Tab-separated table of C-alpha atoms and ligand atoms in Angstrom:
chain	number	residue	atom	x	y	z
K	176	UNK	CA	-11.536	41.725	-34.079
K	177	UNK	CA	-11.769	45.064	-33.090
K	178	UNK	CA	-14.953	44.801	-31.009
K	179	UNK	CA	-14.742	42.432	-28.084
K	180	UNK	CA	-17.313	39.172	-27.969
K	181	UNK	CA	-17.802	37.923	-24.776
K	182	UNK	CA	-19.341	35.562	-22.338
K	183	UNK	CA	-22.198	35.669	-20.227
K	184	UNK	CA	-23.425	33.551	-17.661
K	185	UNK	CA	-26.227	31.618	-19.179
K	186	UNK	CA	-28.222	31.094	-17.053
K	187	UNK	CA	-29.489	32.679	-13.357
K	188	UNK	CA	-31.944	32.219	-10.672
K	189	UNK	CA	-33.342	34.818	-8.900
K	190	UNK	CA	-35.184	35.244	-5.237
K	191	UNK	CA	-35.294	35.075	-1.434
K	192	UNK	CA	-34.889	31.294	-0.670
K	193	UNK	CA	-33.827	30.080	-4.540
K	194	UNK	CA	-31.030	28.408	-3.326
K	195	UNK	CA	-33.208	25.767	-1.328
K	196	UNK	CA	-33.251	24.851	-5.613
K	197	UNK	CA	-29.629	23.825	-5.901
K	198	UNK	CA	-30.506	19.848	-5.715
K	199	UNK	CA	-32.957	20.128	-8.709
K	200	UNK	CA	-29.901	22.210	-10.473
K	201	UNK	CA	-27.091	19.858	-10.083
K	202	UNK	CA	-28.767	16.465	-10.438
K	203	UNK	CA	-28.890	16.589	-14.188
K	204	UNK	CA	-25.042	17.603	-14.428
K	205	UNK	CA	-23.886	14.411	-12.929
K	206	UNK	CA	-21.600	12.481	-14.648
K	207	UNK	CA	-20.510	8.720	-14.353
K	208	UNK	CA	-21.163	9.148	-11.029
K	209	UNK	CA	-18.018	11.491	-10.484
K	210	UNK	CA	-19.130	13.768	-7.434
K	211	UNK	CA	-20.301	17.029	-6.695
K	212	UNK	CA	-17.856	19.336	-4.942
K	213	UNK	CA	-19.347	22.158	-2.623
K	214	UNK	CA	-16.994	25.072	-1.643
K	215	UNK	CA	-18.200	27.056	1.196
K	216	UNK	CA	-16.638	29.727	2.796
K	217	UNK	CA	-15.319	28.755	6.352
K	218	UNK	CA	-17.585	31.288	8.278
K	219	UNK	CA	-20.238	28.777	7.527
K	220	UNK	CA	-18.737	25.624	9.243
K	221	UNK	CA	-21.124	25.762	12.086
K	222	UNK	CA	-24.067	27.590	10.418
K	223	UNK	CA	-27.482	26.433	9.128
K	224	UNK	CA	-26.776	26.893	5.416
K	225	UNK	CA	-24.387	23.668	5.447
K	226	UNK	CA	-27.254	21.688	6.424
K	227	UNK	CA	-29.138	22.623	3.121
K	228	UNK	CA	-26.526	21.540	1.354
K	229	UNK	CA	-27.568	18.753	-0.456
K	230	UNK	CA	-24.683	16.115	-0.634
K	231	UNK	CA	-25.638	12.825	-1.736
K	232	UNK	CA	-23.134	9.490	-2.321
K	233	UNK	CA	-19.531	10.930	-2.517
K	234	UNK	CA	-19.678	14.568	-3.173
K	235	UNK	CA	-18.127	16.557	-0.912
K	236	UNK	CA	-18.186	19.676	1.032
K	237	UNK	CA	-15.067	21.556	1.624
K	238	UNK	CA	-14.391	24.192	3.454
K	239	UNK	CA	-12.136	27.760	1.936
K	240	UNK	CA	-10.536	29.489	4.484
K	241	UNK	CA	-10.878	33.401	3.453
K	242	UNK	CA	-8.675	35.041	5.594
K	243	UNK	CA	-6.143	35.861	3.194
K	244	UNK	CA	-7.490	36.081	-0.615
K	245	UNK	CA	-6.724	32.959	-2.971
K	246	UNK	CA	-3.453	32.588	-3.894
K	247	UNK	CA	-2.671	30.225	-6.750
K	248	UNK	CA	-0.920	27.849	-4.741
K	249	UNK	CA	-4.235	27.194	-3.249
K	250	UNK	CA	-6.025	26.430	-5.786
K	251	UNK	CA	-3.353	24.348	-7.163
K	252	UNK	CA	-3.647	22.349	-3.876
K	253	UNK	CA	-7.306	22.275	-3.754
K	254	UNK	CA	-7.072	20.868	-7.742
K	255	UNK	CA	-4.410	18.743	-6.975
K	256	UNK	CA	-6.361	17.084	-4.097
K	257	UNK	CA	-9.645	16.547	-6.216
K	258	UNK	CA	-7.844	14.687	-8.827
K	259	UNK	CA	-6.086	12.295	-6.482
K	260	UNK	CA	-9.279	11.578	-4.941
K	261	UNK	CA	-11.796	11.128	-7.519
K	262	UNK	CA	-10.249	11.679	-10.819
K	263	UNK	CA	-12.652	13.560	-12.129
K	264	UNK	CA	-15.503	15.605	-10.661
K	265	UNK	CA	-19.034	16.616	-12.403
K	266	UNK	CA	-18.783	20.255	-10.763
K	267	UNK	CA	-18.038	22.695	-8.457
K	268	UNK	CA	-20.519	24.761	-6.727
K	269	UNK	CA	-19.322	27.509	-4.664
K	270	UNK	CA	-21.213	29.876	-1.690
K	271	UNK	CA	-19.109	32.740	-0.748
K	272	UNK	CA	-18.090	36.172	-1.508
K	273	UNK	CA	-15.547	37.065	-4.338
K	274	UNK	CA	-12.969	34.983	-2.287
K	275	UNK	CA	-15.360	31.241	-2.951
K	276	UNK	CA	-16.417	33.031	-6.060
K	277	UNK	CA	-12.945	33.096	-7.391
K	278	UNK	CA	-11.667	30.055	-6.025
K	279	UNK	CA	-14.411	27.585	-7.326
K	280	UNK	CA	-13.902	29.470	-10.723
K	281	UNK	CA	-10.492	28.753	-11.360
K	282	UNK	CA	-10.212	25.155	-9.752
K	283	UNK	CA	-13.060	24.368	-12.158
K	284	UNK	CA	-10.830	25.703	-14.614
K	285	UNK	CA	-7.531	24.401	-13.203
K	286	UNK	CA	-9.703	20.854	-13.186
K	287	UNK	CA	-8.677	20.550	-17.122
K	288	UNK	CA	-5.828	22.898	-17.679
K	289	UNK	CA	-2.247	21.154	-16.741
K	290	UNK	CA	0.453	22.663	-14.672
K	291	UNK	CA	0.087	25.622	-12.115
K	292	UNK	CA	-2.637	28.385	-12.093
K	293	UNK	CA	0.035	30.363	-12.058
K	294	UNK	CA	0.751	29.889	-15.713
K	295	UNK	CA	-2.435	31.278	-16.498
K	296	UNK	CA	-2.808	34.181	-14.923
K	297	UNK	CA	-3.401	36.981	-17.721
K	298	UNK	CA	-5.987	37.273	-20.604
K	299	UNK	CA	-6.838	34.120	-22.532
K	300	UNK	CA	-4.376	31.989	-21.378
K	301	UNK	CA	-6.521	29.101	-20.529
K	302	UNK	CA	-6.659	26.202	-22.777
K	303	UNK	CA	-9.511	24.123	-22.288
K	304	UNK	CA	-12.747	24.580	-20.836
K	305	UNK	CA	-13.211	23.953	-17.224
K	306	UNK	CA	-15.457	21.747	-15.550
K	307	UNK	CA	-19.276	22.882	-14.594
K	308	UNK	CA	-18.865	25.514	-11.966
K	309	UNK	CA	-21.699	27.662	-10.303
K	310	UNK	CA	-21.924	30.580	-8.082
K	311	UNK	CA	-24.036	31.271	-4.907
K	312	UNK	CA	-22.989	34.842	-3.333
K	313	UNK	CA	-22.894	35.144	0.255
K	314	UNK	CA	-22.172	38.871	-0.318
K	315	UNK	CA	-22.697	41.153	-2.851
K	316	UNK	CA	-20.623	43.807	-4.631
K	317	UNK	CA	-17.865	42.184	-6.105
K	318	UNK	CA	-19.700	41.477	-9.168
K	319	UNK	CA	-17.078	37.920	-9.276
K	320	UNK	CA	-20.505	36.229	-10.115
K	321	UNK	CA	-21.054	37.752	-13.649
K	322	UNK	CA	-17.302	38.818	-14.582
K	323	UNK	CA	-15.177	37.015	-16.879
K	324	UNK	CA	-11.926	36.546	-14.553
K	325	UNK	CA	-11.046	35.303	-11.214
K	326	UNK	CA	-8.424	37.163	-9.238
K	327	UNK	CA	-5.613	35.072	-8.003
K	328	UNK	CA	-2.275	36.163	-5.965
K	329	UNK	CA	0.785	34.322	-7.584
K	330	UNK	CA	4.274	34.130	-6.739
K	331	UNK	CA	4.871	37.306	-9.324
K	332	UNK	CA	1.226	39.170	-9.120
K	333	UNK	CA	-2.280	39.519	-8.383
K	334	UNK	CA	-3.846	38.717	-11.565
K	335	UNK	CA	-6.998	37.002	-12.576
K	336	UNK	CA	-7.359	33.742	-15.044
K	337	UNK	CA	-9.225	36.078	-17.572
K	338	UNK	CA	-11.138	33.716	-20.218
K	339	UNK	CA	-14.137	32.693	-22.118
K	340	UNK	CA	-14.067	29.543	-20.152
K	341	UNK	CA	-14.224	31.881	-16.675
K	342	UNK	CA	-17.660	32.727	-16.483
K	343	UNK	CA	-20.189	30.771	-14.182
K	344	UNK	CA	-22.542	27.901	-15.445
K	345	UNK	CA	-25.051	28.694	-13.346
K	346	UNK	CA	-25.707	31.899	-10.794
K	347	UNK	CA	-28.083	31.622	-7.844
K	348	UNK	CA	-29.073	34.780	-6.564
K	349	UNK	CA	-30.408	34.056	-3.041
K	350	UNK	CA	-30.870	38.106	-0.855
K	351	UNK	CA	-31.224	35.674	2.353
K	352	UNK	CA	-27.900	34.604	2.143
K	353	UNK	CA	-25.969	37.649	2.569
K	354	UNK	CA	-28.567	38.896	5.362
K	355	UNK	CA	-26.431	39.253	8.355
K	356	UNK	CA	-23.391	39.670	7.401
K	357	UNK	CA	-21.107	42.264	9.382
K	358	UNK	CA	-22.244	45.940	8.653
K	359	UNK	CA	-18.548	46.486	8.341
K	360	UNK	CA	-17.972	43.964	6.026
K	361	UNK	CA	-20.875	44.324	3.933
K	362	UNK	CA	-19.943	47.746	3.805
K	363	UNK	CA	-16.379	47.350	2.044
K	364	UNK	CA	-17.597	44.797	-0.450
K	365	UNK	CA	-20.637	46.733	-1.305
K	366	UNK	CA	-18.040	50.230	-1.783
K	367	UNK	CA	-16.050	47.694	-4.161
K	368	UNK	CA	-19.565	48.027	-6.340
K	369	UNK	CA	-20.196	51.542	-5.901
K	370	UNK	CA	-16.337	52.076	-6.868
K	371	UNK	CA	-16.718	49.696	-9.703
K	372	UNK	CA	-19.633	51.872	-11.160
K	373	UNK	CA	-17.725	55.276	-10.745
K	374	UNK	CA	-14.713	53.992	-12.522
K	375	UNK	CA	-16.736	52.907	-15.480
K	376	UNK	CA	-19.233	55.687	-15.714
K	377	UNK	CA	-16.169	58.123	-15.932
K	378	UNK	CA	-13.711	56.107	-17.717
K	379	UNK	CA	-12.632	56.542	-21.237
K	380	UNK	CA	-13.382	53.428	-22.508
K	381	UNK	CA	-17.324	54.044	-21.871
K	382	UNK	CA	-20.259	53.071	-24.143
K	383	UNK	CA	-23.460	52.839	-24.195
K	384	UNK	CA	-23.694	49.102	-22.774
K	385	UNK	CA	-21.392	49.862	-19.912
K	386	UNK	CA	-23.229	52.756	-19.387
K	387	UNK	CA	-27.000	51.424	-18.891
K	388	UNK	CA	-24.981	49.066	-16.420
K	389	UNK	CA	-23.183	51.355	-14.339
K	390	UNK	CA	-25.843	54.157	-14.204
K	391	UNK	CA	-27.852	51.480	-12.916
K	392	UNK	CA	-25.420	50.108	-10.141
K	393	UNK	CA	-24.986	53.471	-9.402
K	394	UNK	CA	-28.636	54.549	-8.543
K	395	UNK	CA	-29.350	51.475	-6.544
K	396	UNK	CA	-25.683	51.780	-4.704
K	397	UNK	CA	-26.894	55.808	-3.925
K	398	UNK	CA	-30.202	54.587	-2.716
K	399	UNK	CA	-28.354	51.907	-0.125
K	400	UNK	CA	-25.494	53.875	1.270
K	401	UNK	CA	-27.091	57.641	1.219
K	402	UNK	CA	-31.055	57.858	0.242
K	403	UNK	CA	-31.950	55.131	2.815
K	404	UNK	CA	-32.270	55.710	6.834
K	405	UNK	CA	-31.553	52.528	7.434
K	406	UNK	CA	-30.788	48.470	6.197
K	407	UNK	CA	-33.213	46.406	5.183
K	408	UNK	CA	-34.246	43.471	3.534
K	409	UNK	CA	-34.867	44.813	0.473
K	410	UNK	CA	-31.210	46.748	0.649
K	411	UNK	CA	-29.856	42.756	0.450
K	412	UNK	CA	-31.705	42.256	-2.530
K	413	UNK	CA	-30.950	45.821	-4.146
K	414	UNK	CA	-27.167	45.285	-3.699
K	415	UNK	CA	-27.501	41.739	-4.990
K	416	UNK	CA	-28.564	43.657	-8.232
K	417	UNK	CA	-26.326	46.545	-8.094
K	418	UNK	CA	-23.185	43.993	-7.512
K	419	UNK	CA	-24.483	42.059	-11.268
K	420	UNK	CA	-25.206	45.035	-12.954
K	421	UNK	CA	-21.179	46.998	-11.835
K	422	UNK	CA	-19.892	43.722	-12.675
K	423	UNK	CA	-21.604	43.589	-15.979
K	424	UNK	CA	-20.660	47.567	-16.481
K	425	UNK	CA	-17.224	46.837	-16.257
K	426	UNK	CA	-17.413	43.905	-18.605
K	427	UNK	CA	-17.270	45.789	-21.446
K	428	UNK	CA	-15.748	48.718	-20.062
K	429	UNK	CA	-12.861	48.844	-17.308
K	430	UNK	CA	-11.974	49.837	-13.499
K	431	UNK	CA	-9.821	52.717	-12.606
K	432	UNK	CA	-7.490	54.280	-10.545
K	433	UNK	CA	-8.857	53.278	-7.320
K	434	UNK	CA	-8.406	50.085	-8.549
K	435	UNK	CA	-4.981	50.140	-9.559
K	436	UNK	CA	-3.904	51.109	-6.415
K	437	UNK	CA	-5.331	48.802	-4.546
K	438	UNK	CA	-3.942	46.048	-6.272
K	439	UNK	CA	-0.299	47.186	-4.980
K	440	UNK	CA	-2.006	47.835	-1.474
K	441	UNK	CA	-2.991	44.161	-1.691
K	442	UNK	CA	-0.252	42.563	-3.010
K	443	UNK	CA	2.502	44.027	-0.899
K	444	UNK	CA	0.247	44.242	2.645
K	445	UNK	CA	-1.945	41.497	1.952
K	446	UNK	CA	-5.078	44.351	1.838
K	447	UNK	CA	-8.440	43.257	1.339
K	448	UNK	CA	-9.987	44.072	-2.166
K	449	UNK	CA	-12.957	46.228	-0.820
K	450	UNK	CA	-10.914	47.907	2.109
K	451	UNK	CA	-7.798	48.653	0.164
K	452	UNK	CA	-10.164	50.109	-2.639
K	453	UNK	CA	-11.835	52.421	-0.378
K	454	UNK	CA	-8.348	53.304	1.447
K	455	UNK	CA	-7.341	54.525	-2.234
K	456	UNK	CA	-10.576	56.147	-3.139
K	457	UNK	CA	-10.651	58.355	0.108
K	458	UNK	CA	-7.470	60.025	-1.228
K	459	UNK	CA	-8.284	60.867	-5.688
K	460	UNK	CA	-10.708	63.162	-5.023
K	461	UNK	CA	-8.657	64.919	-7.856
K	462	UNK	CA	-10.020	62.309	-10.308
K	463	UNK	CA	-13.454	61.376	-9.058
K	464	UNK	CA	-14.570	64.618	-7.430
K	465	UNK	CA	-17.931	64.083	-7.116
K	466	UNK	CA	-18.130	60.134	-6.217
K	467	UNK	CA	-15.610	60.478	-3.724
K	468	UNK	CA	-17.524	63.804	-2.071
K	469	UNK	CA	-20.321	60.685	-1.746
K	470	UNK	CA	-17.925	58.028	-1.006
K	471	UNK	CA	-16.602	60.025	2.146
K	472	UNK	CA	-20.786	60.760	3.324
K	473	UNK	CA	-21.352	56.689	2.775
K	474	UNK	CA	-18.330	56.355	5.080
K	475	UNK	CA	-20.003	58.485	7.574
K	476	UNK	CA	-23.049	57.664	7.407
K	477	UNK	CA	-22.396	53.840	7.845
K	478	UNK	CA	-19.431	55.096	10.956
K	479	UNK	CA	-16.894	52.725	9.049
K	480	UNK	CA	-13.242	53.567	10.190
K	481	UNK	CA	-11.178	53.450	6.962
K	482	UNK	CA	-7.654	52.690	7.801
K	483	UNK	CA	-5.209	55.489	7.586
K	484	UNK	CA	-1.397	55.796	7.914
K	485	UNK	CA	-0.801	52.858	6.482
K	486	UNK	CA	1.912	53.663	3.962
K	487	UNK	CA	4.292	55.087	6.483
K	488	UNK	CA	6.467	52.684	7.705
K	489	UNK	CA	7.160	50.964	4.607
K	490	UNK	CA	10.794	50.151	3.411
K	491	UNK	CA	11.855	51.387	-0.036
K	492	UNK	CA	11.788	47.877	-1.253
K	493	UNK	CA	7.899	47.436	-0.051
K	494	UNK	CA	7.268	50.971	-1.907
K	495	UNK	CA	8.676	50.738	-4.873
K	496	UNK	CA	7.289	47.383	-5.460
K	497	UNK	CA	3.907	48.378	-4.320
K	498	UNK	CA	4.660	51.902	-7.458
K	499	UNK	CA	5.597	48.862	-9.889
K	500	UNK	CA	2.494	46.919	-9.190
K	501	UNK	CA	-0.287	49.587	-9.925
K	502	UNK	CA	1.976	51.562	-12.778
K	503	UNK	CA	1.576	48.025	-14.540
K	504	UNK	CA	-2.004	48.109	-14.998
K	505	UNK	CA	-1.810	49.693	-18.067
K	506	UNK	CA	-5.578	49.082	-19.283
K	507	UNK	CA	-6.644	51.052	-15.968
K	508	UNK	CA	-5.081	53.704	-16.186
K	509	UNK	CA	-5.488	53.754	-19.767
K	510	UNK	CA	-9.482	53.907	-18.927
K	511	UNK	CA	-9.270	56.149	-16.549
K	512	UNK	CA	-7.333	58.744	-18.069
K	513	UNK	CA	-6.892	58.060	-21.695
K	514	UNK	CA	-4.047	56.642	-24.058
K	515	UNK	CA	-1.455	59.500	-22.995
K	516	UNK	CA	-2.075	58.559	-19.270
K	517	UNK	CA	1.675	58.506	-18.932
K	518	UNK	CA	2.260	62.391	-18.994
K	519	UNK	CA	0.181	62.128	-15.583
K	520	UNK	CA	0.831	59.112	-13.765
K	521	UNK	CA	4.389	58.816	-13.059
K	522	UNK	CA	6.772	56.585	-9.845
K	523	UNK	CA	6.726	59.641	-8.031
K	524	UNK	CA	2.842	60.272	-8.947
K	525	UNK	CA	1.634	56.690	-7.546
K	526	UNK	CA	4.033	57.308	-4.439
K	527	UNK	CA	2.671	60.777	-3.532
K	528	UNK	CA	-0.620	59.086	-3.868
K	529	UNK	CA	0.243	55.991	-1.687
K	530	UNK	CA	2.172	58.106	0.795
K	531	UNK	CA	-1.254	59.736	1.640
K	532	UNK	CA	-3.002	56.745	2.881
E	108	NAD	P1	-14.572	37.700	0.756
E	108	NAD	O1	-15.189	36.672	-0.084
E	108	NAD	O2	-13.075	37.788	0.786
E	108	NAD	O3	-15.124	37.533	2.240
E	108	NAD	C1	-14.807	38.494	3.237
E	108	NAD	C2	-15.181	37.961	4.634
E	108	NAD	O4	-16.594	37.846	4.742
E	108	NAD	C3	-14.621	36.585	4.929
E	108	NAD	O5	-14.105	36.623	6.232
E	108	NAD	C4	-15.815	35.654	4.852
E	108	NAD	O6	-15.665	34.580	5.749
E	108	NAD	C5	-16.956	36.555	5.271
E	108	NAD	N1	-18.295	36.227	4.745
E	108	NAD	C6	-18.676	35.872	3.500
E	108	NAD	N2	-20.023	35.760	3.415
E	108	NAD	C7	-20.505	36.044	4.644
E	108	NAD	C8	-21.826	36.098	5.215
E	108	NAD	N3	-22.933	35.898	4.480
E	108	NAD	N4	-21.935	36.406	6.529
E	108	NAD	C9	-20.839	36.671	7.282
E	108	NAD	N5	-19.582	36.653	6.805
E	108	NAD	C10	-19.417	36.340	5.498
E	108	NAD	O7	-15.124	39.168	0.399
E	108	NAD	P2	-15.569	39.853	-0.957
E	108	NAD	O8	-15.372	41.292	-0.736
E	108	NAD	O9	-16.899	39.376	-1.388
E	108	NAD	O10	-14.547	39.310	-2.028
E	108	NAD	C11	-13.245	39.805	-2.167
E	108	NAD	C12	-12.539	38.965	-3.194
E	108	NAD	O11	-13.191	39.087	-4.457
E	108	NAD	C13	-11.086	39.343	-3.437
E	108	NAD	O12	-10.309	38.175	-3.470
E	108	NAD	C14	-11.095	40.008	-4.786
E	108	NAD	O13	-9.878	39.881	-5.485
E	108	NAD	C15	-12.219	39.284	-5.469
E	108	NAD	N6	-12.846	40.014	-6.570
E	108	NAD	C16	-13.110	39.322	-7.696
E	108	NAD	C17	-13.696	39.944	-8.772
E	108	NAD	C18	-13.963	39.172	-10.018
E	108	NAD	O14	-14.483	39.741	-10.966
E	108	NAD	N7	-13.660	37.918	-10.075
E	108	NAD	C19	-14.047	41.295	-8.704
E	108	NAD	C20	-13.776	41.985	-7.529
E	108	NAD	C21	-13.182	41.336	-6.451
E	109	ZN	ZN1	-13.320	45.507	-7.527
């Protein structure tokens, strides 16, 4: 088929409080009274959101650790651990950033596919569907609540369990719940949206549905990080929509360079998604003039420090497989530059590049 049918998530809530709803969502998918599982990220532990929570008989709350981004053997653990316990469970329902987003994606998935996540990790690998899964951000930009993967670190590579089966259930788009969150922090995952729309709107693969997306994404990520004096309330619910409409721009479209080389950043020093995407964007002006000129006023406008010199010590081994990693993202580049993206982007290309951050 030469044009691409995919998922969406069917169905969405929208508005300040709409995840005090989540009881009335979840009752009906019970099953044979296999439990609910709640994944929360572990900055909530101690907070108020637990408490609205709404675990009745045997489902269960547990708790993802974020400081390092899911790895496969986690989830494989987490799956594992569910099956011993209950057998079966009627569905996973996860409030976090991409990190929760991702994880309660593919152990839903993992819930019905055999053997390690790891064996999955590439387009359309995945079997069988997973088990009911939906999605409550706790920060927005990532766009992991609409998109059709979840990104995974494996033994071999960062790579995401790309599927039909991927996409959420159910979204609940709640603006209180990413109120408060660290300036800094809501800062690097909102750049991975802005970043997100930039790569599409200039990429080759472009059309007119990723384009209504990402122009949109784009406006609403301008009037955030530049137009605006200062945060407020309705900047939570304005990135909430910007993060679902870059995610949805890149569904049928692609990310970039930025991308790509943040990817290597991550898998070889463990690099954040949003910070190692805006440590690579700082430094290709020479392919997104004009959204990095904005990029580098967002960064001073919001006094984030963007780490720098962090390519220097690295040993030839660390280098080279950091080169390897983002030169095999062939679709990326291919978007961002077209099919004879080769005559640019060479080794010694991706290691000038990385050898300026
Ligand atoms: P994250 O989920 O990794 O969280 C970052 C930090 O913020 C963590 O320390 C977490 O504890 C904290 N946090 C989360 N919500 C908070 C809140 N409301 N208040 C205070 N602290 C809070 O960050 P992210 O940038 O949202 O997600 C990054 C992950 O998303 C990466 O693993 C990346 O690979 C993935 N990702 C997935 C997709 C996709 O389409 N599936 C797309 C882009 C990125
Ligand atoms: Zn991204």
């Amino acid at each position: 088929m030469s044009f691409r049918n995919f998922p969406m998530v069917p169905r969405v809530i929208y508005g300040k409080g709409s995840s005090q709803q989540v009881e009335e969502i979840v009752e009906p998918i019970r099953q044979n009274g296999y439990p609910i599982i709640y994944f929360a990220d572990h900055f909530f532990k101690d907070k108020s959101l637990v408490q609205h929570i709404p675990v009745q008989k045997n489902d269960k709350i547990i708790f993802i650790d974020t400081t390092e981004e899911p790895k496969t053997s986690d989830v494989d653990q987490i799956r594992d651990q569910l099956i011993e316990e209950f057998g079966k469970v009627s569905g996973i329902i996860g409030y976090g950033g991409g990190s929760v987003m991702d994880m309660t994606k593919a152990v839903s998935l993992m819930m019905n596919n055999e053997g390690s996540s790891a064996n999955y990790q590439g387009w359309d690998l995945i079997q069988n569907e997973g088990v009911y899964h939906a999605g409550i951000p706790t920060l927005s930009g990532t766009g992991a609540e609409v998109s059709r993967t979840c990104v995974l670190t494996g033994p071999e590579k960062k790579l995401g369990l790309n599927s039909d089966f991927t996409p959420f259930n159910q979204v609940i788009l709640d603006p209180n719940l990413t109120q408060g969150a660290p300036k800094e922090q809501v800062f690097f995952t909102g750049m991975d949206c802005y970043i997100h729309s930039i790569e599409s709107l200039n990429g080759t693969f472009l059309n007119a549905f990723s384009r209504s997306y990402g122009e949109k994404a784009l406006e609403l990520c301008k009037k955030i990080f530049l137009e605006k004096s200062e945060w407020d309330e309705e900047s939570d619910e304005d990135l909430m929509m910007a993060s679902w409409h870059g995610g949805m721009s890149i569904a049928y479209s692609q990310v970039g360079v930025a991308h790509a080389l943040s990817y290597g950043l991550s898998y070889v020093l463990g690099i954040k998604h949003g910070v190692g995407n805006c440590i690579a964007f700082d430094q290709i002006a020479e392919f997104y003039p004009e959204g990095v000129k904005d990029f580098k006023k967002m960064v001073d406008k919001f006094e984030v420090e963007i780490p720098k010199n962090i390519c220097q010590n690295l040993s030839d081994e660390q280098m080279n497989k950091m080169v390897a990693v983002a030169l095999s993202l062939t679709p990326l580049w291919e978007n961002a530059l077209g099919k004879n993206w080769h005559q640019q982007i060479t080794e010694k290309k991706i290691k000038e590049l990385y050898e300026k951050m």
